[in-house]
Amino acid sequence: MRSRVVSALIALVGALLLVSLFLHLVPGDPVDVMLGEQATQVDRAALRRAVGLDLPWYAQLWTFARDLGTGELRTSLPPFQRKVLPALGAALPYTLLLTVAAMAVSLLLALPLGVMAAARRGTPVDAAAMGVSVAGVALPRFWLGPVLIIVFALKLDWLPVSGAESWRHLVLPAFTLGTALAAFLARMTRATMLEALREDYVTVARAKGLSPRAVLWKHAFRNALLPLVTVLGLEFGALLGGAIVTEKVFAWPGMGTLLLTAIEKRDYNTVRATVLLFTFCYVLVNTLTDAAYAWVDPRVRRRS
């Protein structure tokens, strides 16, 4: 437990240092965003002192950490320096909802597809399933999102284009985000199922006269789950990263939209805080993934 806490702290500190370094390396000046390029040097210097941009980067980082710890962290630029934590608290549920919905879409598509391909290995069903998975991996999200908007929102008028007023607004971004993961998971499910179907306990189950469905789902599938749990924990971070672009495409009011808006405005404090929250969510999910091993595979409980 102690090692996990130390690893989580290292990940959070490393993410904070890296994002702070990159913010100071990217072109653009927050003062120009606020005052415009025609502002005088006197006005520029006054604004820098007012918001602390005249301090060295490590001093700015310390100020950020102090304000974050006290809950007084505010957006970087005046005139309306709003608190950052309430904005993060409002955006986080939307991102988590989108990520969970995308994960559900990917599992509903991938697991039956992968199991079916493994059970009918070498048949046209297997070839078709793997062809669909390859196509899903090859389709980029920034292209798939607009295509889904054109087809289902503009042409068919079945679903709304953007916003988050109802569950109908969640369908298109969830499918956009979950499709690529579903394609990858389908191939992973097929590979793990093929390995499980070659094990001795499957042969014994068949020799006992169990039905093919029972052998496939009760015996082979459960033992093939452990590698999938590992992949799901790792791919959660990919879903969070993909949510940044997907939220922007569908105007979904989550952390991705908040992060991109903060980057455009050079709002350093909001960028740092959002990246830290992304990192924390990723570390938390990986910790929960480790705990899920014991639930999926009793052998892990006995070893621990």
PDB file of C-alpha atoms in Angstrom:
ATOM      1  CA  MET A   1       0.000   0.000   0.000  1.00  0.00           C
ATOM      2  CA  ARG A   2       2.797   2.397   0.889  1.00  0.00           C
ATOM      3  CA  SER A   3       4.546   1.765  -2.422  1.00  0.00           C
ATOM      4  CA  ARG A   4       1.335   2.555  -4.311  1.00  0.00           C
ATOM      5  CA  VAL A   5       0.948   5.856  -2.463  1.00  0.00           C
ATOM      6  CA  VAL A   6       4.569   6.772  -3.210  1.00  0.00           C
ATOM      7  CA  SER A   7       4.123   5.867  -6.876  1.00  0.00           C
ATOM      8  CA  ALA A   8       0.963   7.975  -7.056  1.00  0.00           C
ATOM      9  CA  LEU A   9       2.722  10.978  -5.510  1.00  0.00           C
ATOM     10  CA  ILE A  10       5.638  10.615  -7.922  1.00  0.00           C
ATOM     11  CA  ALA A  11       3.219  10.495 -10.861  1.00  0.00           C
ATOM     12  CA  LEU A  12       1.370  13.603  -9.667  1.00  0.00           C
ATOM     13  CA  VAL A  13       4.537  15.593  -9.014  1.00  0.00           C
ATOM     14  CA  GLY A  14       6.031  14.491 -12.330  1.00  0.00           C
ATOM     15  CA  ALA A  15       2.901  15.512 -14.236  1.00  0.00           C
ATOM     16  CA  LEU A  16       2.879  18.903 -12.506  1.00  0.00           C
ATOM     17  CA  LEU A  17       6.547  19.541 -13.308  1.00  0.00           C
ATOM     18  CA  LEU A  18       6.201  18.490 -16.929  1.00  0.00           C
ATOM     19  CA  VAL A  19       3.098  20.522 -17.646  1.00  0.00           C
ATOM     20  CA  SER A  20       4.635  23.578 -15.960  1.00  0.00           C
ATOM     21  CA  LEU A  21       7.758  23.199 -18.097  1.00  0.00           C
ATOM     22  CA  PHE A  22       5.764  22.807 -21.307  1.00  0.00           C
ATOM     23  CA  LEU A  23       3.599  25.833 -20.500  1.00  0.00           C
ATOM     24  CA  HIS A  24       6.719  27.982 -20.310  1.00  0.00           C
ATOM     25  CA  LEU A  25       8.135  26.536 -23.535  1.00  0.00           C
ATOM     26  CA  VAL A  26       5.086  26.889 -25.790  1.00  0.00           C
ATOM     27  CA  PRO A  27       4.872  30.135 -27.807  1.00  0.00           C
ATOM     28  CA  GLY A  28       2.450  32.811 -26.754  1.00  0.00           C
ATOM     29  CA  ASP A  29       2.163  35.247 -23.886  1.00  0.00           C
ATOM     30  CA  PRO A  30      -0.797  35.351 -21.453  1.00  0.00           C
ATOM     31  CA  VAL A  31      -0.343  39.113 -21.230  1.00  0.00           C
ATOM     32  CA  ASP A  32      -0.947  39.433 -24.979  1.00  0.00           C
ATOM     33  CA  VAL A  33      -4.150  37.420 -24.574  1.00  0.00           C
ATOM     34  CA  MET A  34      -5.390  39.872 -21.969  1.00  0.00           C
ATOM     35  CA  LEU A  35      -4.083  43.235 -23.179  1.00  0.00           C
ATOM     36  CA  GLY A  36      -3.429  42.642 -26.853  1.00  0.00           C
ATOM     37  CA  GLU A  37      -0.197  43.176 -28.729  1.00  0.00           C
ATOM     38  CA  GLN A  38      -0.612  46.953 -28.825  1.00  0.00           C
ATOM     39  CA  ALA A  39      -0.351  47.375 -25.035  1.00  0.00           C
ATOM     40  CA  THR A  40       2.481  49.471 -23.619  1.00  0.00           C
ATOM     41  CA  GLN A  41       5.417  47.956 -21.782  1.00  0.00           C
ATOM     42  CA  VAL A  42       4.297  49.664 -18.578  1.00  0.00           C
ATOM     43  CA  ASP A  43       0.885  47.993 -18.734  1.00  0.00           C
ATOM     44  CA  ARG A  44       2.495  44.637 -19.548  1.00  0.00           C
ATOM     45  CA  ALA A  45       4.837  44.865 -16.579  1.00  0.00           C
ATOM     46  CA  ALA A  46       2.012  45.894 -14.231  1.00  0.00           C
ATOM     47  CA  LEU A  47      -0.142  42.957 -15.291  1.00  0.00           C
ATOM     48  CA  ARG A  48       2.761  40.516 -14.928  1.00  0.00           C
ATOM     49  CA  ARG A  49       3.342  41.676 -11.359  1.00  0.00           C
ATOM     50  CA  ALA A  50      -0.376  41.530 -10.584  1.00  0.00           C
ATOM     51  CA  VAL A  51      -0.765  37.882 -11.597  1.00  0.00           C
ATOM     52  CA  GLY A  52       2.713  36.694 -10.584  1.00  0.00           C
ATOM     53  CA  LEU A  53       4.058  36.058 -14.088  1.00  0.00           C
ATOM     54  CA  ASP A  54       7.189  38.046 -13.256  1.00  0.00           C
ATOM     55  CA  LEU A  55       8.266  35.322 -10.810  1.00  0.00           C
ATOM     56  CA  PRO A  56      10.541  32.402 -11.819  1.00  0.00           C
ATOM     57  CA  TRP A  57       8.719  29.254 -12.938  1.00  0.00           C
ATOM     58  CA  TYR A  58       9.510  27.404  -9.703  1.00  0.00           C
ATOM     59  CA  ALA A  59       8.118  30.289  -7.640  1.00  0.00           C
ATOM     60  CA  GLN A  60       4.952  30.239  -9.757  1.00  0.00           C
ATOM     61  CA  LEU A  61       4.738  26.498  -9.198  1.00  0.00           C
ATOM     62  CA  TRP A  62       5.032  26.905  -5.436  1.00  0.00           C
ATOM     63  CA  THR A  63       2.303  29.566  -5.470  1.00  0.00           C
ATOM     64  CA  PHE A  64       0.082  27.208  -7.463  1.00  0.00           C
ATOM     65  CA  ALA A  65       0.642  24.324  -5.010  1.00  0.00           C
ATOM     66  CA  ARG A  66      -0.029  26.579  -2.007  1.00  0.00           C
ATOM     67  CA  ASP A  67      -3.254  28.003  -3.461  1.00  0.00           C
ATOM     68  CA  LEU A  68      -4.402  24.549  -4.559  1.00  0.00           C
ATOM     69  CA  GLY A  69      -3.850  23.158  -1.069  1.00  0.00           C
ATOM     70  CA  THR A  70      -5.831  25.971   0.549  1.00  0.00           C
ATOM     71  CA  GLY A  71      -8.620  25.850  -2.027  1.00  0.00           C
ATOM     72  CA  GLU A  72      -7.956  29.443  -3.103  1.00  0.00           C
ATOM     73  CA  LEU A  73      -6.581  28.627  -6.552  1.00  0.00           C
ATOM     74  CA  ARG A  74      -7.946  31.059  -9.125  1.00  0.00           C
ATOM     75  CA  THR A  75      -7.702  31.440 -12.873  1.00  0.00           C
ATOM     76  CA  SER A  76      -4.483  33.110 -13.957  1.00  0.00           C
ATOM     77  CA  LEU A  77      -5.743  36.228 -15.717  1.00  0.00           C
ATOM     78  CA  PRO A  78      -7.929  39.134 -14.563  1.00  0.00           C
ATOM     79  CA  PRO A  79     -10.396  40.816 -14.571  1.00  0.00           C
ATOM     80  CA  PHE A  80     -12.582  37.962 -13.310  1.00  0.00           C
ATOM     81  CA  GLN A  81     -10.228  35.594 -11.519  1.00  0.00           C
ATOM     82  CA  ARG A  82     -12.696  32.836 -10.668  1.00  0.00           C
ATOM     83  CA  LYS A  83     -11.827  29.905  -8.428  1.00  0.00           C
ATOM     84  CA  VAL A  84     -10.586  26.873 -10.343  1.00  0.00           C
ATOM     85  CA  LEU A  85     -11.767  24.047  -8.081  1.00  0.00           C
ATOM     86  CA  PRO A  86     -15.518  24.725  -8.563  1.00  0.00           C
ATOM     87  CA  ALA A  87     -14.995  24.689 -12.339  1.00  0.00           C
ATOM     88  CA  LEU A  88     -13.183  21.352 -12.081  1.00  0.00           C
ATOM     89  CA  GLY A  89     -15.903  19.985  -9.816  1.00  0.00           C
ATOM     90  CA  ALA A  90     -18.539  20.941 -12.373  1.00  0.00           C
ATOM     91  CA  ALA A  91     -16.627  19.461 -15.331  1.00  0.00           C
ATOM     92  CA  LEU A  92     -15.415  16.193 -13.741  1.00  0.00           C
ATOM     93  CA  PRO A  93     -18.827  14.416 -13.591  1.00  0.00           C
ATOM     94  CA  TYR A  94     -19.374  15.029 -17.303  1.00  0.00           C
ATOM     95  CA  THR A  95     -15.980  13.564 -18.234  1.00  0.00           C
ATOM     96  CA  LEU A  96     -16.466  10.552 -15.970  1.00  0.00           C
ATOM     97  CA  LEU A  97     -19.949   9.989 -17.405  1.00  0.00           C
ATOM     98  CA  LEU A  98     -18.605  10.118 -20.962  1.00  0.00           C
ATOM     99  CA  THR A  99     -15.671   7.832 -20.124  1.00  0.00           C
ATOM    100  CA  VAL A 100     -17.861   5.236 -18.393  1.00  0.00           C
ATOM    101  CA  ALA A 101     -20.377   5.335 -21.248  1.00  0.00           C
ATOM    102  CA  ALA A 102     -17.585   4.895 -23.805  1.00  0.00           C
ATOM    103  CA  MET A 103     -16.169   1.995 -21.799  1.00  0.00           C
ATOM    104  CA  ALA A 104     -19.617   0.373 -21.696  1.00  0.00           C
ATOM    105  CA  VAL A 105     -20.002   0.805 -25.459  1.00  0.00           C
ATOM    106  CA  SER A 106     -16.588  -0.742 -26.088  1.00  0.00           C
ATOM    107  CA  LEU A 107     -17.306  -3.741 -23.845  1.00  0.00           C
ATOM    108  CA  LEU A 108     -20.756  -4.359 -25.346  1.00  0.00           C
ATOM    109  CA  LEU A 109     -19.212  -4.364 -28.817  1.00  0.00           C
ATOM    110  CA  ALA A 110     -15.854  -6.026 -28.132  1.00  0.00           C
ATOM    111  CA  LEU A 111     -16.631  -8.956 -25.846  1.00  0.00           C
ATOM    112  CA  PRO A 112     -19.272 -10.680 -28.011  1.00  0.00           C
ATOM    113  CA  LEU A 113     -17.249  -9.929 -31.145  1.00  0.00           C
ATOM    114  CA  GLY A 114     -14.026 -11.355 -29.717  1.00  0.00           C
ATOM    115  CA  VAL A 115     -15.647 -14.431 -28.160  1.00  0.00           C
ATOM    116  CA  MET A 116     -17.560 -15.167 -31.344  1.00  0.00           C
ATOM    117  CA  ALA A 117     -14.385 -14.857 -33.434  1.00  0.00           C
ATOM    118  CA  ALA A 118     -12.474 -17.204 -31.111  1.00  0.00           C
ATOM    119  CA  ALA A 119     -15.279 -19.777 -31.009  1.00  0.00           C
ATOM    120  CA  ARG A 120     -15.413 -19.813 -34.840  1.00  0.00           C
ATOM    121  CA  ARG A 121     -11.736 -19.505 -35.566  1.00  0.00           C
ATOM    122  CA  GLY A 122     -10.821 -19.705 -39.240  1.00  0.00           C
ATOM    123  CA  THR A 123     -14.384 -19.239 -40.456  1.00  0.00           C
ATOM    124  CA  PRO A 124     -15.862 -16.257 -42.358  1.00  0.00           C
ATOM    125  CA  VAL A 125     -17.342 -15.100 -39.034  1.00  0.00           C
ATOM    126  CA  ASP A 126     -13.823 -14.826 -37.595  1.00  0.00           C
ATOM    127  CA  ALA A 127     -12.547 -12.973 -40.650  1.00  0.00           C
ATOM    128  CA  ALA A 128     -15.485 -10.553 -40.617  1.00  0.00           C
ATOM    129  CA  ALA A 129     -15.137  -9.840 -36.903  1.00  0.00           C
ATOM    130  CA  MET A 130     -11.421  -9.132 -37.186  1.00  0.00           C
ATOM    131  CA  GLY A 131     -12.018  -7.009 -40.274  1.00  0.00           C
ATOM    132  CA  VAL A 132     -14.455  -4.867 -38.341  1.00  0.00           C
ATOM    133  CA  SER A 133     -11.945  -4.515 -35.483  1.00  0.00           C
ATOM    134  CA  VAL A 134      -9.159  -3.434 -37.861  1.00  0.00           C
ATOM    135  CA  ALA A 135     -11.462  -0.832 -39.392  1.00  0.00           C
ATOM    136  CA  GLY A 136     -12.371   0.453 -35.942  1.00  0.00           C
ATOM    137  CA  VAL A 137      -8.725   0.893 -34.959  1.00  0.00           C
ATOM    138  CA  ALA A 138      -7.917   2.652 -38.228  1.00  0.00           C
ATOM    139  CA  LEU A 139     -10.686   5.249 -37.944  1.00  0.00           C
ATOM    140  CA  PRO A 140      -9.415   8.362 -36.103  1.00  0.00           C
ATOM    141  CA  ARG A 141     -11.756   9.902 -33.552  1.00  0.00           C
ATOM    142  CA  PHE A 142     -11.436  13.425 -34.970  1.00  0.00           C
ATOM    143  CA  TRP A 143     -12.810  12.047 -38.266  1.00  0.00           C
ATOM    144  CA  LEU A 144     -15.394   9.635 -36.853  1.00  0.00           C
ATOM    145  CA  GLY A 145     -17.048  12.278 -34.668  1.00  0.00           C
ATOM    146  CA  PRO A 146     -17.954  14.656 -37.511  1.00  0.00           C
ATOM    147  CA  VAL A 147     -19.100  11.709 -39.674  1.00  0.00           C
ATOM    148  CA  LEU A 148     -21.479  10.548 -36.933  1.00  0.00           C
ATOM    149  CA  ILE A 149     -22.751  14.111 -36.580  1.00  0.00           C
ATOM    150  CA  ILE A 150     -23.430  14.371 -40.315  1.00  0.00           C
ATOM    151  CA  VAL A 151     -25.203  11.006 -40.527  1.00  0.00           C
ATOM    152  CA  PHE A 152     -27.198  10.768 -37.296  1.00  0.00           C
ATOM    153  CA  ALA A 153     -27.709  14.432 -36.406  1.00  0.00           C
ATOM    154  CA  LEU A 154     -27.893  16.323 -39.698  1.00  0.00           C
ATOM    155  CA  LYS A 155     -29.106  13.740 -42.222  1.00  0.00           C
ATOM    156  CA  LEU A 156     -31.321  11.456 -40.110  1.00  0.00           C
ATOM    157  CA  ASP A 157     -32.080  13.956 -37.322  1.00  0.00           C
ATOM    158  CA  TRP A 158     -32.100  11.173 -34.736  1.00  0.00           C
ATOM    159  CA  LEU A 159     -29.685  12.640 -32.198  1.00  0.00           C
ATOM    160  CA  PRO A 160     -28.588  16.136 -31.114  1.00  0.00           C
ATOM    161  CA  VAL A 161     -25.296  17.568 -32.343  1.00  0.00           C
ATOM    162  CA  SER A 162     -23.865  18.992 -29.130  1.00  0.00           C
ATOM    163  CA  GLY A 163     -24.536  19.796 -25.502  1.00  0.00           C
ATOM    164  CA  ALA A 164     -25.317  17.649 -22.457  1.00  0.00           C
ATOM    165  CA  GLU A 165     -28.969  18.224 -21.669  1.00  0.00           C
ATOM    166  CA  SER A 166     -30.143  14.598 -21.840  1.00  0.00           C
ATOM    167  CA  TRP A 167     -28.970  11.027 -22.409  1.00  0.00           C
ATOM    168  CA  ARG A 168     -29.461  11.512 -26.153  1.00  0.00           C
ATOM    169  CA  HIS A 169     -26.591  14.000 -26.152  1.00  0.00           C
ATOM    170  CA  LEU A 170     -24.325  11.271 -24.732  1.00  0.00           C
ATOM    171  CA  VAL A 171     -24.845   8.704 -27.502  1.00  0.00           C
ATOM    172  CA  LEU A 172     -22.686  10.140 -30.284  1.00  0.00           C
ATOM    173  CA  PRO A 173     -19.654  11.132 -28.163  1.00  0.00           C
ATOM    174  CA  ALA A 174     -19.757   7.789 -26.321  1.00  0.00           C
ATOM    175  CA  PHE A 175     -19.753   5.835 -29.588  1.00  0.00           C
ATOM    176  CA  THR A 176     -17.026   8.068 -31.005  1.00  0.00           C
ATOM    177  CA  LEU A 177     -14.818   7.527 -27.981  1.00  0.00           C
ATOM    178  CA  GLY A 178     -15.599   3.843 -27.461  1.00  0.00           C
ATOM    179  CA  THR A 179     -15.255   2.571 -31.033  1.00  0.00           C
ATOM    180  CA  ALA A 180     -11.455   2.509 -31.227  1.00  0.00           C
ATOM    181  CA  LEU A 181     -11.170   0.834 -27.819  1.00  0.00           C
ATOM    182  CA  ALA A 182     -13.828  -1.703 -28.806  1.00  0.00           C
ATOM    183  CA  ALA A 183     -11.830  -2.662 -31.888  1.00  0.00           C
ATOM    184  CA  PHE A 184      -8.661  -3.162 -29.839  1.00  0.00           C
ATOM    185  CA  LEU A 185     -10.475  -5.088 -27.096  1.00  0.00           C
ATOM    186  CA  ALA A 186     -12.115  -7.375 -29.645  1.00  0.00           C
ATOM    187  CA  ARG A 187      -8.719  -8.497 -30.915  1.00  0.00           C
ATOM    188  CA  MET A 188      -7.440  -8.850 -27.354  1.00  0.00           C
ATOM    189  CA  THR A 189     -10.514 -10.889 -26.361  1.00  0.00           C
ATOM    190  CA  ARG A 190     -10.056 -13.206 -29.321  1.00  0.00           C
ATOM    191  CA  ALA A 191      -6.388 -13.815 -28.466  1.00  0.00           C
ATOM    192  CA  THR A 192      -7.015 -14.527 -24.775  1.00  0.00           C
ATOM    193  CA  MET A 193     -10.015 -16.744 -25.565  1.00  0.00           C
ATOM    194  CA  LEU A 194      -8.004 -18.804 -28.050  1.00  0.00           C
ATOM    195  CA  GLU A 195      -5.355 -19.339 -25.397  1.00  0.00           C
ATOM    196  CA  ALA A 196      -7.960 -20.304 -22.791  1.00  0.00           C
ATOM    197  CA  LEU A 197      -9.706 -22.738 -25.142  1.00  0.00           C
ATOM    198  CA  ARG A 198      -6.458 -24.688 -25.482  1.00  0.00           C
ATOM    199  CA  GLU A 199      -6.135 -25.269 -21.729  1.00  0.00           C
ATOM    200  CA  ASP A 200      -6.650 -28.675 -20.102  1.00  0.00           C
ATOM    201  CA  TYR A 201      -9.601 -27.578 -17.948  1.00  0.00           C
ATOM    202  CA  VAL A 202     -11.561 -26.777 -21.120  1.00  0.00           C
ATOM    203  CA  THR A 203     -10.841 -30.263 -22.456  1.00  0.00           C
ATOM    204  CA  VAL A 204     -12.014 -31.746 -19.154  1.00  0.00           C
ATOM    205  CA  ALA A 205     -15.190 -29.638 -19.223  1.00  0.00           C
ATOM    206  CA  ARG A 206     -15.969 -30.861 -22.711  1.00  0.00           C
ATOM    207  CA  ALA A 207     -15.269 -34.462 -21.676  1.00  0.00           C
ATOM    208  CA  LYS A 208     -17.824 -34.112 -18.867  1.00  0.00           C
ATOM    209  CA  GLY A 209     -20.481 -33.385 -21.463  1.00  0.00           C
ATOM    210  CA  LEU A 210     -21.003 -29.697 -20.738  1.00  0.00           C
ATOM    211  CA  SER A 211     -22.710 -27.694 -23.448  1.00  0.00           C
ATOM    212  CA  PRO A 212     -20.525 -25.597 -25.791  1.00  0.00           C
ATOM    213  CA  ARG A 213     -22.102 -22.443 -24.356  1.00  0.00           C
ATOM    214  CA  ALA A 214     -21.172 -23.438 -20.788  1.00  0.00           C
ATOM    215  CA  VAL A 215     -17.631 -24.348 -21.804  1.00  0.00           C
ATOM    216  CA  LEU A 216     -17.214 -21.089 -23.699  1.00  0.00           C
ATOM    217  CA  TRP A 217     -18.649 -18.605 -21.216  1.00  0.00           C
ATOM    218  CA  LYS A 218     -18.422 -20.256 -17.797  1.00  0.00           C
ATOM    219  CA  HIS A 219     -14.963 -21.802 -18.089  1.00  0.00           C
ATOM    220  CA  ALA A 220     -12.944 -20.245 -20.922  1.00  0.00           C
ATOM    221  CA  PHE A 221     -14.254 -16.683 -20.778  1.00  0.00           C
ATOM    222  CA  ARG A 222     -13.805 -16.164 -17.041  1.00  0.00           C
ATOM    223  CA  ASN A 223     -10.198 -17.344 -17.172  1.00  0.00           C
ATOM    224  CA  ALA A 224      -9.553 -15.075 -20.152  1.00  0.00           C
ATOM    225  CA  LEU A 225     -10.720 -12.018 -18.220  1.00  0.00           C
ATOM    226  CA  LEU A 226      -7.521 -11.290 -16.276  1.00  0.00           C
ATOM    227  CA  PRO A 227      -5.497  -9.964 -19.245  1.00  0.00           C
ATOM    228  CA  LEU A 228      -8.554  -7.957 -20.304  1.00  0.00           C
ATOM    229  CA  VAL A 229      -8.795  -6.324 -16.862  1.00  0.00           C
ATOM    230  CA  THR A 230      -5.171  -5.259 -17.218  1.00  0.00           C
ATOM    231  CA  VAL A 231      -5.822  -3.740 -20.631  1.00  0.00           C
ATOM    232  CA  LEU A 232      -8.974  -1.975 -19.431  1.00  0.00           C
ATOM    233  CA  GLY A 233      -7.068  -0.301 -16.602  1.00  0.00           C
ATOM    234  CA  LEU A 234      -4.383   0.917 -18.981  1.00  0.00           C
ATOM    235  CA  GLU A 235      -6.833   1.987 -21.675  1.00  0.00           C
ATOM    236  CA  PHE A 236      -8.811   4.125 -19.236  1.00  0.00           C
ATOM    237  CA  GLY A 237      -6.057   6.707 -19.579  1.00  0.00           C
ATOM    238  CA  ALA A 238      -6.404   6.519 -23.357  1.00  0.00           C
ATOM    239  CA  LEU A 239     -10.132   7.170 -23.005  1.00  0.00           C
ATOM    240  CA  LEU A 240      -9.453  10.217 -20.850  1.00  0.00           C
ATOM    241  CA  GLY A 241      -6.995  11.497 -23.431  1.00  0.00           C
ATOM    242  CA  GLY A 242      -9.404  10.819 -26.266  1.00  0.00           C
ATOM    243  CA  ALA A 243     -12.160  12.584 -24.344  1.00  0.00           C
ATOM    244  CA  ILE A 244     -10.282  15.873 -24.725  1.00  0.00           C
ATOM    245  CA  VAL A 245     -10.797  15.932 -28.501  1.00  0.00           C
ATOM    246  CA  THR A 246     -14.213  14.262 -28.409  1.00  0.00           C
ATOM    247  CA  GLU A 247     -15.586  16.752 -25.889  1.00  0.00           C
ATOM    248  CA  LYS A 248     -14.452  19.621 -28.077  1.00  0.00           C
ATOM    249  CA  VAL A 249     -16.092  18.143 -31.179  1.00  0.00           C
ATOM    250  CA  PHE A 250     -19.442  17.628 -29.430  1.00  0.00           C
ATOM    251  CA  ALA A 251     -19.244  20.691 -27.124  1.00  0.00           C
ATOM    252  CA  TRP A 252     -19.452  18.335 -24.145  1.00  0.00           C
ATOM    253  CA  PRO A 253     -18.861  20.400 -20.962  1.00  0.00           C
ATOM    254  CA  GLY A 254     -16.199  18.163 -19.414  1.00  0.00           C
ATOM    255  CA  MET A 255     -12.579  18.511 -18.378  1.00  0.00           C
ATOM    256  CA  GLY A 256     -11.351  18.201 -21.955  1.00  0.00           C
ATOM    257  CA  THR A 257     -13.288  21.273 -23.029  1.00  0.00           C
ATOM    258  CA  LEU A 258     -12.123  23.093 -19.892  1.00  0.00           C
ATOM    259  CA  LEU A 259      -8.493  22.161 -20.598  1.00  0.00           C
ATOM    260  CA  LEU A 260      -8.539  23.248 -24.244  1.00  0.00           C
ATOM    261  CA  THR A 261     -10.223  26.541 -23.352  1.00  0.00           C
ATOM    262  CA  ALA A 262      -7.608  27.175 -20.667  1.00  0.00           C
ATOM    263  CA  ILE A 263      -4.789  26.426 -23.117  1.00  0.00           C
ATOM    264  CA  GLU A 264      -6.242  28.853 -25.654  1.00  0.00           C
ATOM    265  CA  LYS A 265      -6.439  31.581 -22.995  1.00  0.00           C
ATOM    266  CA  ARG A 266      -3.010  30.701 -21.500  1.00  0.00           C
ATOM    267  CA  ASP A 267      -4.720  30.129 -18.149  1.00  0.00           C
ATOM    268  CA  TYR A 268      -1.784  28.336 -16.519  1.00  0.00           C
ATOM    269  CA  ASN A 269      -3.469  27.593 -13.207  1.00  0.00           C
ATOM    270  CA  THR A 270      -6.469  25.879 -14.791  1.00  0.00           C
ATOM    271  CA  VAL A 271      -4.218  23.882 -17.139  1.00  0.00           C
ATOM    272  CA  ARG A 272      -2.063  22.643 -14.249  1.00  0.00           C
ATOM    273  CA  ALA A 273      -5.061  21.765 -12.085  1.00  0.00           C
ATOM    274  CA  THR A 274      -6.864  19.932 -14.914  1.00  0.00           C
ATOM    275  CA  VAL A 275      -3.786  17.873 -15.827  1.00  0.00           C
ATOM    276  CA  LEU A 276      -3.315  16.976 -12.162  1.00  0.00           C
ATOM    277  CA  LEU A 277      -6.910  15.792 -11.971  1.00  0.00           C
ATOM    278  CA  PHE A 278      -6.497  13.726 -15.144  1.00  0.00           C
ATOM    279  CA  THR A 279      -3.364  12.153 -13.649  1.00  0.00           C
ATOM    280  CA  PHE A 280      -5.074  11.429 -10.344  1.00  0.00           C
ATOM    281  CA  CYS A 281      -7.991   9.724 -12.102  1.00  0.00           C
ATOM    282  CA  TYR A 282      -5.598   7.576 -14.121  1.00  0.00           C
ATOM    283  CA  VAL A 283      -3.605   6.544 -11.030  1.00  0.00           C
ATOM    284  CA  LEU A 284      -6.793   5.780  -9.101  1.00  0.00           C
ATOM    285  CA  VAL A 285      -8.179   3.580 -11.867  1.00  0.00           C
ATOM    286  CA  ASN A 286      -4.917   1.636 -12.124  1.00  0.00           C
ATOM    287  CA  THR A 287      -5.014   1.039  -8.363  1.00  0.00           C
ATOM    288  CA  LEU A 288      -8.586  -0.225  -8.630  1.00  0.00           C
ATOM    289  CA  THR A 289      -7.474  -2.443 -11.514  1.00  0.00           C
ATOM    290  CA  ASP A 290      -4.928  -4.109  -9.249  1.00  0.00           C
ATOM    291  CA  ALA A 291      -7.682  -4.741  -6.725  1.00  0.00           C
ATOM    292  CA  ALA A 292      -9.900  -6.209  -9.449  1.00  0.00           C
ATOM    293  CA  TYR A 293      -7.324  -8.910 -10.189  1.00  0.00           C
ATOM    294  CA  ALA A 294      -8.208 -10.653  -6.924  1.00  0.00           C
ATOM    295  CA  TRP A 295     -11.893 -10.599  -7.769  1.00  0.00           C
ATOM    296  CA  VAL A 296     -11.356 -12.030 -11.253  1.00  0.00           C
ATOM    297  CA  ASP A 297      -8.676 -14.598 -10.349  1.00  0.00           C
ATOM    298  CA  PRO A 298      -8.809 -16.218  -6.863  1.00  0.00           C
ATOM    299  CA  ARG A 299      -5.177 -17.308  -7.286  1.00  0.00           C
ATOM    300  CA  VAL A 300      -4.145 -13.673  -6.876  1.00  0.00           C
ATOM    301  CA  ARG A 301      -5.904 -13.539  -3.492  1.00  0.00           C
ATOM    302  CA  ARG A 302      -4.069 -16.624  -2.299  1.00  0.00           C
ATOM    303  CA  ARG A 303      -0.695 -15.230  -3.358  1.00  0.00           C
ATOM    304  CA  SER A 304      -1.380 -11.924  -1.654  1.00  0.00           C
TER     305      SER A 304
END
